[in-house]
mmCIF file with all atom_site columns, C-alpha atoms in Angstrom:
data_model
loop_
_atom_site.group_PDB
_atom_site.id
_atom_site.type_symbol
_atom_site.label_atom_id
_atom_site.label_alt_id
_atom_site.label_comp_id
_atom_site.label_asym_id
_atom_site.label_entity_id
_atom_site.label_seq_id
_atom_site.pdbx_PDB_ins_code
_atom_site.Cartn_x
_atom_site.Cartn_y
_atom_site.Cartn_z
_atom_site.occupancy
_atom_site.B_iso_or_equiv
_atom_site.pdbx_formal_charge
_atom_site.auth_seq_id
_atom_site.auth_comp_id
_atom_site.auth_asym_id
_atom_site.auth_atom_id
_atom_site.pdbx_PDB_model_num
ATOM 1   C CA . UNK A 1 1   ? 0.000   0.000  0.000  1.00 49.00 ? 252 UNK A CA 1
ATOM 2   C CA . UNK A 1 2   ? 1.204   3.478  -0.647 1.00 66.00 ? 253 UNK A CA 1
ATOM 3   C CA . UNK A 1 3   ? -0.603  5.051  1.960  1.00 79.00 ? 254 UNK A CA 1
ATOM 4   C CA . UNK A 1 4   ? 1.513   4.416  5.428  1.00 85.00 ? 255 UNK A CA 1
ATOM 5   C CA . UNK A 1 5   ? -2.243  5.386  7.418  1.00 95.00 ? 256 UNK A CA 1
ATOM 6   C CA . UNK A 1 6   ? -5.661  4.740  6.409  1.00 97.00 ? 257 UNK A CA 1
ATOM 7   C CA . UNK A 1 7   ? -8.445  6.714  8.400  1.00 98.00 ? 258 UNK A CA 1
ATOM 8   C CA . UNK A 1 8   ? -12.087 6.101  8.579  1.00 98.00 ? 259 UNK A CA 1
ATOM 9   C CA . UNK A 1 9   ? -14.954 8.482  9.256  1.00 98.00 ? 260 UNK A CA 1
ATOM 10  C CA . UNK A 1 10  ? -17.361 6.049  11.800 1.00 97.00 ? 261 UNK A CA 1
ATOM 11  C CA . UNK A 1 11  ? -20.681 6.860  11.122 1.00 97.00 ? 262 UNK A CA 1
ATOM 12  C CA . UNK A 1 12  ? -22.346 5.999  8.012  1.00 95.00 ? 263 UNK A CA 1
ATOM 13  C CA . UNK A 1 13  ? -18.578 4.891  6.576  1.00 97.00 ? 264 UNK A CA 1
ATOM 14  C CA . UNK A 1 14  ? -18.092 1.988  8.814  1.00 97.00 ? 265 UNK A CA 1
ATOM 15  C CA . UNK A 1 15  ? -21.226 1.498  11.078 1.00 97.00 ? 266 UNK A CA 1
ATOM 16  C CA . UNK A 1 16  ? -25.078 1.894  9.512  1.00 95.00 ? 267 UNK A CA 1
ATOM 17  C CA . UNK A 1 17  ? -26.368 5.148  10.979 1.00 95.00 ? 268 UNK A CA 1
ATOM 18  C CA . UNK A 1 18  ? -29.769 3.844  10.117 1.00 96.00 ? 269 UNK A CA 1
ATOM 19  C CA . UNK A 1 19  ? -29.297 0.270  12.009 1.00 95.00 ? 270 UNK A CA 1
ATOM 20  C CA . UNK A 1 20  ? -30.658 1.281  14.847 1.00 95.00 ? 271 UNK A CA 1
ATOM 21  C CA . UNK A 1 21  ? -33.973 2.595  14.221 1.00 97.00 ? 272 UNK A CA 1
ATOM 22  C CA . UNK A 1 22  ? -33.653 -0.766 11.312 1.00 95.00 ? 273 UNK A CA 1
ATOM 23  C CA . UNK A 1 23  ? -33.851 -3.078 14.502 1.00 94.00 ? 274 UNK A CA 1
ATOM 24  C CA . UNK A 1 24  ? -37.639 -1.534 15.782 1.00 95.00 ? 275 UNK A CA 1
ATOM 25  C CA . UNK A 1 25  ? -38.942 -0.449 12.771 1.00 94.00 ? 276 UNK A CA 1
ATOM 26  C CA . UNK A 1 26  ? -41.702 -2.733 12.866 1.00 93.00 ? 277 UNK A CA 1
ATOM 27  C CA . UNK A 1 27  ? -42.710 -0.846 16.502 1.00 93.00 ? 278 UNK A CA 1
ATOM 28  C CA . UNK A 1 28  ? -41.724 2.771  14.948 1.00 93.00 ? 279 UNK A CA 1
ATOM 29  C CA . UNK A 1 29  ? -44.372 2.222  11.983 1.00 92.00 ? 280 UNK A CA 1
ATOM 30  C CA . UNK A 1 30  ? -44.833 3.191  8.827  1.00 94.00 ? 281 UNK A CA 1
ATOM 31  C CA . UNK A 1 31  ? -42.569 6.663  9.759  1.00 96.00 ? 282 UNK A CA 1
ATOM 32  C CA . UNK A 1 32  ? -39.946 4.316  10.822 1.00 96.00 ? 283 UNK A CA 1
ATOM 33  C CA . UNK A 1 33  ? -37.332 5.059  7.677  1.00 96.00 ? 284 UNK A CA 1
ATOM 34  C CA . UNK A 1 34  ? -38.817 9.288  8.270  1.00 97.00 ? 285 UNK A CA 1
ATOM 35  C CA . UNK A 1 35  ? -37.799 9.212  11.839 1.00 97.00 ? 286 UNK A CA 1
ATOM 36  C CA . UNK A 1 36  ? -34.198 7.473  11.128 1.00 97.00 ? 287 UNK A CA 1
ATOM 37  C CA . UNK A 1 37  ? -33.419 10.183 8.808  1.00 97.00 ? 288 UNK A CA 1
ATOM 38  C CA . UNK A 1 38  ? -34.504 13.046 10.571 1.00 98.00 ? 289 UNK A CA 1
ATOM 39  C CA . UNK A 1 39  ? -32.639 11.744 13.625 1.00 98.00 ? 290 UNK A CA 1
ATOM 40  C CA . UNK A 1 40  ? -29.480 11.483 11.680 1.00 97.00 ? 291 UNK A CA 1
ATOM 41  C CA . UNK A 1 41  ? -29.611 15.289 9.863  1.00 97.00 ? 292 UNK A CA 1
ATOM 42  C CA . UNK A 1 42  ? -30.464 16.463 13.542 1.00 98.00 ? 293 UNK A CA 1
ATOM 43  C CA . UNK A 1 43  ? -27.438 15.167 14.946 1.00 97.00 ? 294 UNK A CA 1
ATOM 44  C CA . UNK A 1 44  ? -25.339 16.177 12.497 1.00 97.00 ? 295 UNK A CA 1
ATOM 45  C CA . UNK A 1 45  ? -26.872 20.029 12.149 1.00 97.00 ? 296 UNK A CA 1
ATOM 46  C CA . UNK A 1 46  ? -26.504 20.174 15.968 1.00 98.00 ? 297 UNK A CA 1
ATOM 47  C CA . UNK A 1 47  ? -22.672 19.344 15.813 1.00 97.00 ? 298 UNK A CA 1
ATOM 48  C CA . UNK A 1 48  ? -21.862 22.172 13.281 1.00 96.00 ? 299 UNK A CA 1
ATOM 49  C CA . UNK A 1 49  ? -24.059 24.667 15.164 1.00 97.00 ? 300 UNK A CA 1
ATOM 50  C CA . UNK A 1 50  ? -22.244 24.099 18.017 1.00 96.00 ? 301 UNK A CA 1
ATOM 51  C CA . UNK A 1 51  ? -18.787 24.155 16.137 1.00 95.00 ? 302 UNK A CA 1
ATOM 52  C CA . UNK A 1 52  ? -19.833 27.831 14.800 1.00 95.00 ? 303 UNK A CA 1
ATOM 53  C CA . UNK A 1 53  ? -20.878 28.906 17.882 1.00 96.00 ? 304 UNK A CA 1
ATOM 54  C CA . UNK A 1 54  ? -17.855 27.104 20.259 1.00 95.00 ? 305 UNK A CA 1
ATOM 55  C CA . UNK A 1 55  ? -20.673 25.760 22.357 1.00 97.00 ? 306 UNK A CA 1
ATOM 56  C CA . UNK A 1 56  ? -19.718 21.836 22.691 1.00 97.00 ? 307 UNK A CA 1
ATOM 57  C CA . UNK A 1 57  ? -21.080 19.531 23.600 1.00 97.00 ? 308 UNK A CA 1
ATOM 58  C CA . UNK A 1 58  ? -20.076 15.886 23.381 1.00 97.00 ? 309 UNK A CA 1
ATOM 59  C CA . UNK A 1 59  ? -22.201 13.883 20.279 1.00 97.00 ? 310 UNK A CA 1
ATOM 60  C CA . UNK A 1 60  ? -23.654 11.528 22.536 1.00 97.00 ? 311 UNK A CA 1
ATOM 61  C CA . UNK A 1 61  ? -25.823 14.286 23.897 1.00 98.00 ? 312 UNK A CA 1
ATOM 62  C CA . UNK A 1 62  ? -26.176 15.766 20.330 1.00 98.00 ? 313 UNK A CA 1
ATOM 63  C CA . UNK A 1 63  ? -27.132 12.096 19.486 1.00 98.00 ? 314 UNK A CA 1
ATOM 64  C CA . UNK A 1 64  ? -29.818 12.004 22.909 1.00 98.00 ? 315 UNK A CA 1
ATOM 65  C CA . UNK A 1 65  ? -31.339 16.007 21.504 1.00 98.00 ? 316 UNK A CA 1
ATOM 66  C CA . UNK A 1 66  ? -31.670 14.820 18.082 1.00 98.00 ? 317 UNK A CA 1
ATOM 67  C CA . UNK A 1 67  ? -33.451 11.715 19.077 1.00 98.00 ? 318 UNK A CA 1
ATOM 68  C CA . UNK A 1 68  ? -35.497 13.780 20.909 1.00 98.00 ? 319 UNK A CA 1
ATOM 69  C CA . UNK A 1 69  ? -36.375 16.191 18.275 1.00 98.00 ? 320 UNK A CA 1
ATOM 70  C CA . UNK A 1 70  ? -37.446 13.319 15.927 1.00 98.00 ? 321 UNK A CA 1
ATOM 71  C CA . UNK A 1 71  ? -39.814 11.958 18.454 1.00 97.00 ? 322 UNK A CA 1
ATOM 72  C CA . UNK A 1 72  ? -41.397 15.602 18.373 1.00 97.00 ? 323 UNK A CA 1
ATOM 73  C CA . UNK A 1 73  ? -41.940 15.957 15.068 1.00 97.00 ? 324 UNK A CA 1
ATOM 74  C CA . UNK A 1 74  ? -43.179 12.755 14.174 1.00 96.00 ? 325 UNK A CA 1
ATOM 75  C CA . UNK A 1 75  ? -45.581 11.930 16.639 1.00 94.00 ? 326 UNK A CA 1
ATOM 76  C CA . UNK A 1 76  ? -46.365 8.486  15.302 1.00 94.00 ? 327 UNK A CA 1
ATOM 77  C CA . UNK A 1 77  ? -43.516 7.365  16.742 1.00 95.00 ? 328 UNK A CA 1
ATOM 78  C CA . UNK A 1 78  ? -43.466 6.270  20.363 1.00 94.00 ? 329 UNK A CA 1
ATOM 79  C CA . UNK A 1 79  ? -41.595 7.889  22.688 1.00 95.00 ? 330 UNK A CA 1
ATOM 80  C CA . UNK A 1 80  ? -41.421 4.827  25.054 1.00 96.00 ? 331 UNK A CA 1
ATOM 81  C CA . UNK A 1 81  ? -38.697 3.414  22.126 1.00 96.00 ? 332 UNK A CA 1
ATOM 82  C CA . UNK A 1 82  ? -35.874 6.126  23.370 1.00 97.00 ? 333 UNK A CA 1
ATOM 83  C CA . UNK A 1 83  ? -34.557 4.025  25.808 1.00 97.00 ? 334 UNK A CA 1
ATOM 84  C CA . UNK A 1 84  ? -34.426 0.789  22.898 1.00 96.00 ? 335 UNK A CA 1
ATOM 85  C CA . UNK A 1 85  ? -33.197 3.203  20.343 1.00 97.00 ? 336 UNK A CA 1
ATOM 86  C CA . UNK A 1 86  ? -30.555 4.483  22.356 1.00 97.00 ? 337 UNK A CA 1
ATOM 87  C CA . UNK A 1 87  ? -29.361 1.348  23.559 1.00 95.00 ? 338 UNK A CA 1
ATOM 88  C CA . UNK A 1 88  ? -29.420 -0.003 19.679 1.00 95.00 ? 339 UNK A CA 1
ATOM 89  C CA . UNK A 1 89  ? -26.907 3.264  18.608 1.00 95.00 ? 340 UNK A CA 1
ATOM 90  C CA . UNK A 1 90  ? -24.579 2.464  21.182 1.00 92.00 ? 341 UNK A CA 1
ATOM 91  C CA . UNK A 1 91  ? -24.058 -0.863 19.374 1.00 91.00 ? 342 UNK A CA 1
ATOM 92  C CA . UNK A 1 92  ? -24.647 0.009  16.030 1.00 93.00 ? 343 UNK A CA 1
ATOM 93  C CA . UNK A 1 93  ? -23.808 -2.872 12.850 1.00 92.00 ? 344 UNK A CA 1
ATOM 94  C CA . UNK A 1 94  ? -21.110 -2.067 10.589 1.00 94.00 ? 345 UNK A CA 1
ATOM 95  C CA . UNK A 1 95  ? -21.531 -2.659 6.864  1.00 95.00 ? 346 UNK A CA 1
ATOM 96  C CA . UNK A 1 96  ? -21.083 -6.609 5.478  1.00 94.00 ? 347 UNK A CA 1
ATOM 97  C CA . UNK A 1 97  ? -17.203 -5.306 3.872  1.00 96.00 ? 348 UNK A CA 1
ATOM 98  C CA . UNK A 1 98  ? -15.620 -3.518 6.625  1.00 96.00 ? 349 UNK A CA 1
ATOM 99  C CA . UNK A 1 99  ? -14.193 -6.489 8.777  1.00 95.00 ? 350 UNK A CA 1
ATOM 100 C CA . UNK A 1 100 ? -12.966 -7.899 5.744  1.00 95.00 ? 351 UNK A CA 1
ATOM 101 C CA . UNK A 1 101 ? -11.546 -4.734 4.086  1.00 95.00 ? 352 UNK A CA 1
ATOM 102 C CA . UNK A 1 102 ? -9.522  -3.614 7.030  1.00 96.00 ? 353 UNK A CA 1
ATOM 103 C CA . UNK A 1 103 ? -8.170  -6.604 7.869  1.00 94.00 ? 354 UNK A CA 1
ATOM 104 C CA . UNK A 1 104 ? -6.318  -7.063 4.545  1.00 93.00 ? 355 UNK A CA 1
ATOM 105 C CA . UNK A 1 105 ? -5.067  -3.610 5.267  1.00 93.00 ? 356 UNK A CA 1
ATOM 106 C CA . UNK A 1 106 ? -3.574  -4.181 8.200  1.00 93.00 ? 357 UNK A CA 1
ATOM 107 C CA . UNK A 1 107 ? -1.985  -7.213 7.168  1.00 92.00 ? 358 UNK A CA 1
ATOM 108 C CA . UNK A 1 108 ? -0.440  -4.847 4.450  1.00 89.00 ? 359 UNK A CA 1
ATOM 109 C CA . UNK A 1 109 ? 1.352   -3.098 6.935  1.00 91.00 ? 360 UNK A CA 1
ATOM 110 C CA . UNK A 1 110 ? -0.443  0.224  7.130  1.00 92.00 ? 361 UNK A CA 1
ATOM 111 C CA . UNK A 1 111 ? -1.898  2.080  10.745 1.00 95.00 ? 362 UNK A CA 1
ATOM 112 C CA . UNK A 1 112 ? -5.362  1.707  10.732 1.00 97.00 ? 363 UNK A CA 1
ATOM 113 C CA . UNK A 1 113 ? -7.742  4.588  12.693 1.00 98.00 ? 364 UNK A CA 1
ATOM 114 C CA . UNK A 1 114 ? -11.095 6.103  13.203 1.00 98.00 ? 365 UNK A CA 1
ATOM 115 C CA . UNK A 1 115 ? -11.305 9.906  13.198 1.00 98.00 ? 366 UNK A CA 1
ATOM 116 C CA . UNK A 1 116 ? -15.094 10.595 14.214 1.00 98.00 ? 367 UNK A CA 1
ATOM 117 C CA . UNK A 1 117 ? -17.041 13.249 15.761 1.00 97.00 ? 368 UNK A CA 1
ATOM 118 C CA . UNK A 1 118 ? -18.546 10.682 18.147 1.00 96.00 ? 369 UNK A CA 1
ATOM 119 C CA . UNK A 1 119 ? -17.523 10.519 21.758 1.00 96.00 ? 370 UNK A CA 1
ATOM 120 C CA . UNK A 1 120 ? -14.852 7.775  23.498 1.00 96.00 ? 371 UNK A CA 1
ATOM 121 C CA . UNK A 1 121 ? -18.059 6.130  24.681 1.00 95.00 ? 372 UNK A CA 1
ATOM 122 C CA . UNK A 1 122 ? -19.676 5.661  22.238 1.00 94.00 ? 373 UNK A CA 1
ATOM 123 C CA . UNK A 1 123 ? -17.420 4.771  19.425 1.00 96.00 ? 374 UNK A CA 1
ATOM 124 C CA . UNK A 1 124 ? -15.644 2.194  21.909 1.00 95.00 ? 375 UNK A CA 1
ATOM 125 C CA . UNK A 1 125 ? -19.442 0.833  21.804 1.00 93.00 ? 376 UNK A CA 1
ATOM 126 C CA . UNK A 1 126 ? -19.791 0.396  18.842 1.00 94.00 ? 377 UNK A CA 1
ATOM 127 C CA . UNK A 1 127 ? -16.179 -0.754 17.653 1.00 95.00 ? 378 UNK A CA 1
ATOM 128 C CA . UNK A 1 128 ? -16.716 -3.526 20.069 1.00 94.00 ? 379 UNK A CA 1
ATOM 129 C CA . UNK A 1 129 ? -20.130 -4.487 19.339 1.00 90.00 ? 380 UNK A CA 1
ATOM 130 C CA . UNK A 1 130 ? -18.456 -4.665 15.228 1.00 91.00 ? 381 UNK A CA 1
ATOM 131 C CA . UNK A 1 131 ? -15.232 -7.131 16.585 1.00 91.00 ? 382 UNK A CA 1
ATOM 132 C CA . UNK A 1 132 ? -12.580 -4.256 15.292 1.00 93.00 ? 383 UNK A CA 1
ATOM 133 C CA . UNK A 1 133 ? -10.755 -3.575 18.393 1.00 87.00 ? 384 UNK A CA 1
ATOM 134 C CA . UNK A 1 134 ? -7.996  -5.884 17.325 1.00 89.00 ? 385 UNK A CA 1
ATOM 135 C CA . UNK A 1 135 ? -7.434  -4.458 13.796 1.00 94.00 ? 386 UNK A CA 1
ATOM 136 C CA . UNK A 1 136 ? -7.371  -0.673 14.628 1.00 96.00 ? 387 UNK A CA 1
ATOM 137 C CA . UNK A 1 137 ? -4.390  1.174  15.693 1.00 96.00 ? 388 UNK A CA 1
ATOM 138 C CA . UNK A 1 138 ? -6.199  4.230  17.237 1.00 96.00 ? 389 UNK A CA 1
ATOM 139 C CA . UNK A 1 139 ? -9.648  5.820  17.407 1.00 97.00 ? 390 UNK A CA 1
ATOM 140 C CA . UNK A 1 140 ? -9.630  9.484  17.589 1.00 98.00 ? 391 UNK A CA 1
ATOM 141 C CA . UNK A 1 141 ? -12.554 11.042 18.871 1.00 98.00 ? 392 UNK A CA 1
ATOM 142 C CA . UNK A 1 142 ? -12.859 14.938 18.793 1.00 98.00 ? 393 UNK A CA 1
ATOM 143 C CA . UNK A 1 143 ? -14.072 15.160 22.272 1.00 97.00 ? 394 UNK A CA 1
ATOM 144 C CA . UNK A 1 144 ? -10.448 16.350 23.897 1.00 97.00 ? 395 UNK A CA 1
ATOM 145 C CA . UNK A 1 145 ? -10.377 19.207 21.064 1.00 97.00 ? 396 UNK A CA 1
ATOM 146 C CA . UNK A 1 146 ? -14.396 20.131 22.172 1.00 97.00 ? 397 UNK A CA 1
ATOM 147 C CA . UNK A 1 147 ? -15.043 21.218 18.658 1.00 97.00 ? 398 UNK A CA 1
ATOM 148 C CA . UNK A 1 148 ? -16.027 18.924 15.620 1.00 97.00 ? 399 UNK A CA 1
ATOM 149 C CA . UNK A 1 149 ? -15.316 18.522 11.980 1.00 97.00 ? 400 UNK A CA 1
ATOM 150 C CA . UNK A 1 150 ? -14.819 20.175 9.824  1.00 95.00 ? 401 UNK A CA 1
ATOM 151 C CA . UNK A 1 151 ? -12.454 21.882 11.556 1.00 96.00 ? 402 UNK A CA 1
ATOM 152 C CA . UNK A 1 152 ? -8.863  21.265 10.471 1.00 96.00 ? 403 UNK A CA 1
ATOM 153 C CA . UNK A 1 153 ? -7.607  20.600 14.217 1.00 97.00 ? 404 UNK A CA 1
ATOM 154 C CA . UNK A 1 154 ? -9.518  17.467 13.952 1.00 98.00 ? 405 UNK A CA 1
ATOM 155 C CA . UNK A 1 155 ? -7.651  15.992 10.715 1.00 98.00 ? 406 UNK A CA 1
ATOM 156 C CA . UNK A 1 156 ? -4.366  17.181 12.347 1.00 98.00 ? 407 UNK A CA 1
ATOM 157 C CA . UNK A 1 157 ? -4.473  14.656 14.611 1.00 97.00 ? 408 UNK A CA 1
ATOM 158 C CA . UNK A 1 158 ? -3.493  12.000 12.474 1.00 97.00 ? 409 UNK A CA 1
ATOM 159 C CA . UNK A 1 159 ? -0.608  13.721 11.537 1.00 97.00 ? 410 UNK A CA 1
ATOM 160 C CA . UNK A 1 160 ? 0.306   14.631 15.210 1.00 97.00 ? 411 UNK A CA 1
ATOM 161 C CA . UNK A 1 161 ? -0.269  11.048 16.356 1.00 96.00 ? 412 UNK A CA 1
ATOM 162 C CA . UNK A 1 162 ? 1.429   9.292  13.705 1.00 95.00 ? 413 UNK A CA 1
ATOM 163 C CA . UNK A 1 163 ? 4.105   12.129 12.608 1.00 95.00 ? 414 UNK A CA 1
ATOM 164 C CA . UNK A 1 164 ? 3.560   11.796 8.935  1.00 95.00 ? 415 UNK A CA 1
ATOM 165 C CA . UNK A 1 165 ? 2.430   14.085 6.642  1.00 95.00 ? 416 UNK A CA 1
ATOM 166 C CA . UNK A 1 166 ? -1.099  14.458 5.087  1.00 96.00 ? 417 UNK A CA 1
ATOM 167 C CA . UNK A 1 167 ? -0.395  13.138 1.866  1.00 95.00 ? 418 UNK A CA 1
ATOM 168 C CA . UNK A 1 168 ? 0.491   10.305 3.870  1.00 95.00 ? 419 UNK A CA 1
ATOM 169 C CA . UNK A 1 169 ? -3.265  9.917  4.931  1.00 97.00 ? 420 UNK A CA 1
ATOM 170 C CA . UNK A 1 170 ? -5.821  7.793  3.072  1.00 97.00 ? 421 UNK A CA 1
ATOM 171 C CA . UNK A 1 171 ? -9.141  9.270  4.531  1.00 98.00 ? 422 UNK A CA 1
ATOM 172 C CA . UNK A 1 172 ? -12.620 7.548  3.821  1.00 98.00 ? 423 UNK A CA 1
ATOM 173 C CA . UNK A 1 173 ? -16.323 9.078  4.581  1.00 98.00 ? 424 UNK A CA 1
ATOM 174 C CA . UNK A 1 174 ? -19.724 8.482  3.189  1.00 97.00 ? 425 UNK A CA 1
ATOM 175 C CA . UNK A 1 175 ? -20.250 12.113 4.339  1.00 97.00 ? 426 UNK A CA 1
ATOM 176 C CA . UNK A 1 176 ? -19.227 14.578 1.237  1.00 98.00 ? 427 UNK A CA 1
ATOM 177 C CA . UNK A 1 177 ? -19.158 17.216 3.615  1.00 98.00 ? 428 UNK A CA 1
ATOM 178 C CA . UNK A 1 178 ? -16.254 15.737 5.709  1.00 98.00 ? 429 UNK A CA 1
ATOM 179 C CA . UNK A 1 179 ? -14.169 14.290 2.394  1.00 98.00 ? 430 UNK A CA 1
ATOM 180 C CA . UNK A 1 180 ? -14.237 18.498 1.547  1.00 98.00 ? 431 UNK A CA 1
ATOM 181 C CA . UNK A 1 181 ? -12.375 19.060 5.151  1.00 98.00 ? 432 UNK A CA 1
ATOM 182 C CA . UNK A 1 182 ? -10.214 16.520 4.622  1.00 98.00 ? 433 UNK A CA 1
ATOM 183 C CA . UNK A 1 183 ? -8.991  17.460 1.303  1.00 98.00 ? 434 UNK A CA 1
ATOM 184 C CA . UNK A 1 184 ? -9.016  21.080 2.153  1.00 98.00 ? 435 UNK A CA 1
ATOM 185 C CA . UNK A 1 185 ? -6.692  19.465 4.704  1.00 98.00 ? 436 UNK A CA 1
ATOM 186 C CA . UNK A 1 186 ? -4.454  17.671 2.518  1.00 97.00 ? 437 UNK A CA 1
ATOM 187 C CA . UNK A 1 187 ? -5.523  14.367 2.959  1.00 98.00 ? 438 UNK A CA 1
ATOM 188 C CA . UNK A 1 188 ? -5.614  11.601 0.347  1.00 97.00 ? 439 UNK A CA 1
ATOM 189 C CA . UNK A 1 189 ? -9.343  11.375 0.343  1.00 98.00 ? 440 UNK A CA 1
ATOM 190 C CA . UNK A 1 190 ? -11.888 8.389  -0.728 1.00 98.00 ? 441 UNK A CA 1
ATOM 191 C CA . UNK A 1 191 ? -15.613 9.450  -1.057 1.00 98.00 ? 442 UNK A CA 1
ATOM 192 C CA . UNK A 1 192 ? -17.896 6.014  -0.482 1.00 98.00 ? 443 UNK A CA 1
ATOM 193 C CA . UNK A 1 193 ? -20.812 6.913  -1.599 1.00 97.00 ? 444 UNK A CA 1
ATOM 194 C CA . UNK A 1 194 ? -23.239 4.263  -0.354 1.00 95.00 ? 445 UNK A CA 1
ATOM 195 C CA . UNK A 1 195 ? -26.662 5.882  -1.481 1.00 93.00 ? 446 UNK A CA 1
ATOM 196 C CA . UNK A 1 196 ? -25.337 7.358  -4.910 1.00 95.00 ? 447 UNK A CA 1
ATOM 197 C CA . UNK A 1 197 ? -25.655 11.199 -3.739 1.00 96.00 ? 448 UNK A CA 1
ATOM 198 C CA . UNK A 1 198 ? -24.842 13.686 -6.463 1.00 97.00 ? 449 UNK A CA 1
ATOM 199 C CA . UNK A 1 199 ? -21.489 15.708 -5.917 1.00 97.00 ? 450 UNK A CA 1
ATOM 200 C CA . UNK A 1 200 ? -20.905 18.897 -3.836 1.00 96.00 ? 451 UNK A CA 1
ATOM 201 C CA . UNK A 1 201 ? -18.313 20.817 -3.022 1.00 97.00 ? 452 UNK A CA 1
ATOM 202 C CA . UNK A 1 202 ? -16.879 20.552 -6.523 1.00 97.00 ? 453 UNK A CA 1
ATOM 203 C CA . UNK A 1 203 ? -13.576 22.936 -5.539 1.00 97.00 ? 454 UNK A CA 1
ATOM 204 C CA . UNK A 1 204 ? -12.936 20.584 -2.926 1.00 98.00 ? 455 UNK A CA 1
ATOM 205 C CA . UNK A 1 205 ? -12.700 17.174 -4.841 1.00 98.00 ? 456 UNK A CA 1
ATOM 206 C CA . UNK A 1 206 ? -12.346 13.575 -3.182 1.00 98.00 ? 457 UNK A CA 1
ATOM 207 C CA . UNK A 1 207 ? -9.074  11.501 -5.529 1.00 97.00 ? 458 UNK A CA 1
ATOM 208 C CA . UNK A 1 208 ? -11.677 8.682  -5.744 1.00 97.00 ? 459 UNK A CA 1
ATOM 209 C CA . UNK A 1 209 ? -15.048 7.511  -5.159 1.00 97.00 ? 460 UNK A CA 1
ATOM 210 C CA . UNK A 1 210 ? -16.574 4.050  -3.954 1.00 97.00 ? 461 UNK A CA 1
ATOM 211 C CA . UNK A 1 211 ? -19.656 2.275  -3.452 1.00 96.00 ? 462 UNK A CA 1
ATOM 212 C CA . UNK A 1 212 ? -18.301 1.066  -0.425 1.00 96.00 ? 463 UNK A CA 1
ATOM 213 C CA . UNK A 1 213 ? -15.004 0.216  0.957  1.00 96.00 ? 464 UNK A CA 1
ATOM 214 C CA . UNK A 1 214 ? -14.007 -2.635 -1.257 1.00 94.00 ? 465 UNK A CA 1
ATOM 215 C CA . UNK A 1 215 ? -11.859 -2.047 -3.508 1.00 89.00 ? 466 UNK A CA 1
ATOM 216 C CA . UNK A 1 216 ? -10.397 0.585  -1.926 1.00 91.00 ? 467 UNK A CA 1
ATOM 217 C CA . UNK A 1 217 ? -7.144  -1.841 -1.663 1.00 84.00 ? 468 UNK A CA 1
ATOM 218 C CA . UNK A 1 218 ? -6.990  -1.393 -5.396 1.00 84.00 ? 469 UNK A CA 1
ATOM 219 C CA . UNK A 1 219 ? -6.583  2.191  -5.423 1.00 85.00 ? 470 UNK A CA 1
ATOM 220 C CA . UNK A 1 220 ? -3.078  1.502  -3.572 1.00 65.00 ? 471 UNK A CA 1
#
């Protein structure tokens, strides 16, 4: 690999943002697929609101607010679920490819992290509940910098960490939004686009795009 690092955004790149609600959706109802969504654009609006106005807070509370939120404003839900649906995020499923993807990287040689917005608790959740902790090198959660991506404190650091350079850095998201930090960056940077959304940020290019993470070990 040519690549001495390969990072991975958490959330929606390795583990299904949507598994949770996935797992009640029969008790959710016909909103079910509504409510997942809404709960996910919540939690992420929350976490650059609070960026812009350096008013943190950690993204498990985001996580609780926007859950919260998409209760409200689809009342056909039942409220009685938080507890379920809470308990189901902290042990979210990764995608079928991701065990199998970064274990052939790793036995390439190259440092394997996460670089998420979510906090220490919860990402050690869910990397557990997936069977990575043994393949991973790190897991870098912004929570000790109390601000959240895109800011470029949280890409640098990889490079602090690992003392490379951020060319050295293969960085993978499904969220376009955070590939555009990370190139801004300087980052090598992989778009997987899992749900086929049309480009943005077209001054801020990703160097390639996937489906999902396989064949990501072709790229080199």
């Amino acid at each position: 690999m040519s690549h001495s690092a390969y990072v991975f955004d958490a959330y929606g790149t390795l583990f299904d943002v949507h598994a949770a609600v996935r797992r009640h959706a029969e008790a959710l109802g016909a909103d079910a697929t509504r409510f997942s969504t809404l709960w996910r654009a919540k939690q992420l609006e929350y976490s650059w609101v609070r960026s812009m106005m350096g008013r943190y807070q950690d993204f498990w509370t985001l996580t609780e607010q926007a859950l919260d939120f998409a209760f409200q404003a689809i009342p056909t839900a039942d409220p009685s679920m938080r507890a379920q649906l809470l308990d189901a995020y902290h042990r979210l499923d990764c995608y079928g490819e991701v065990p199998q993807v970064l274990k052939k990287l790793k036995d390439s040689g190259a440092r394997l992290a996460i670089l998420s917005n979510g906090s220490p608790t919860m990402l050690a959740g869910a990397v557990s509940a997936a069977g990575l902790d043994g393949v991973l090198d790190e897991v870098f959660s912004v929570d000790p910098l109390r601000v959240y991506k895109t800011d470029e404190r949280v890409y640098e650091m990889v490079t602090n960490h690992f003392r490379i350079y951020p060319e050295a850095v293969s960085f993978q998201s499904s969220n376009r939004w955070d590939i555009a930090g990370a190139t801004a960056f300087g980052f090598r940077t992989v778009w997987i686009n899992r749900t086929d959304m049309p480009d943005e940020y077209h001054d801020l290019p990703p160097n390639a795009v996937l489906k999902d993470l396989n064949g990501l070990t072709a790229l080199g």
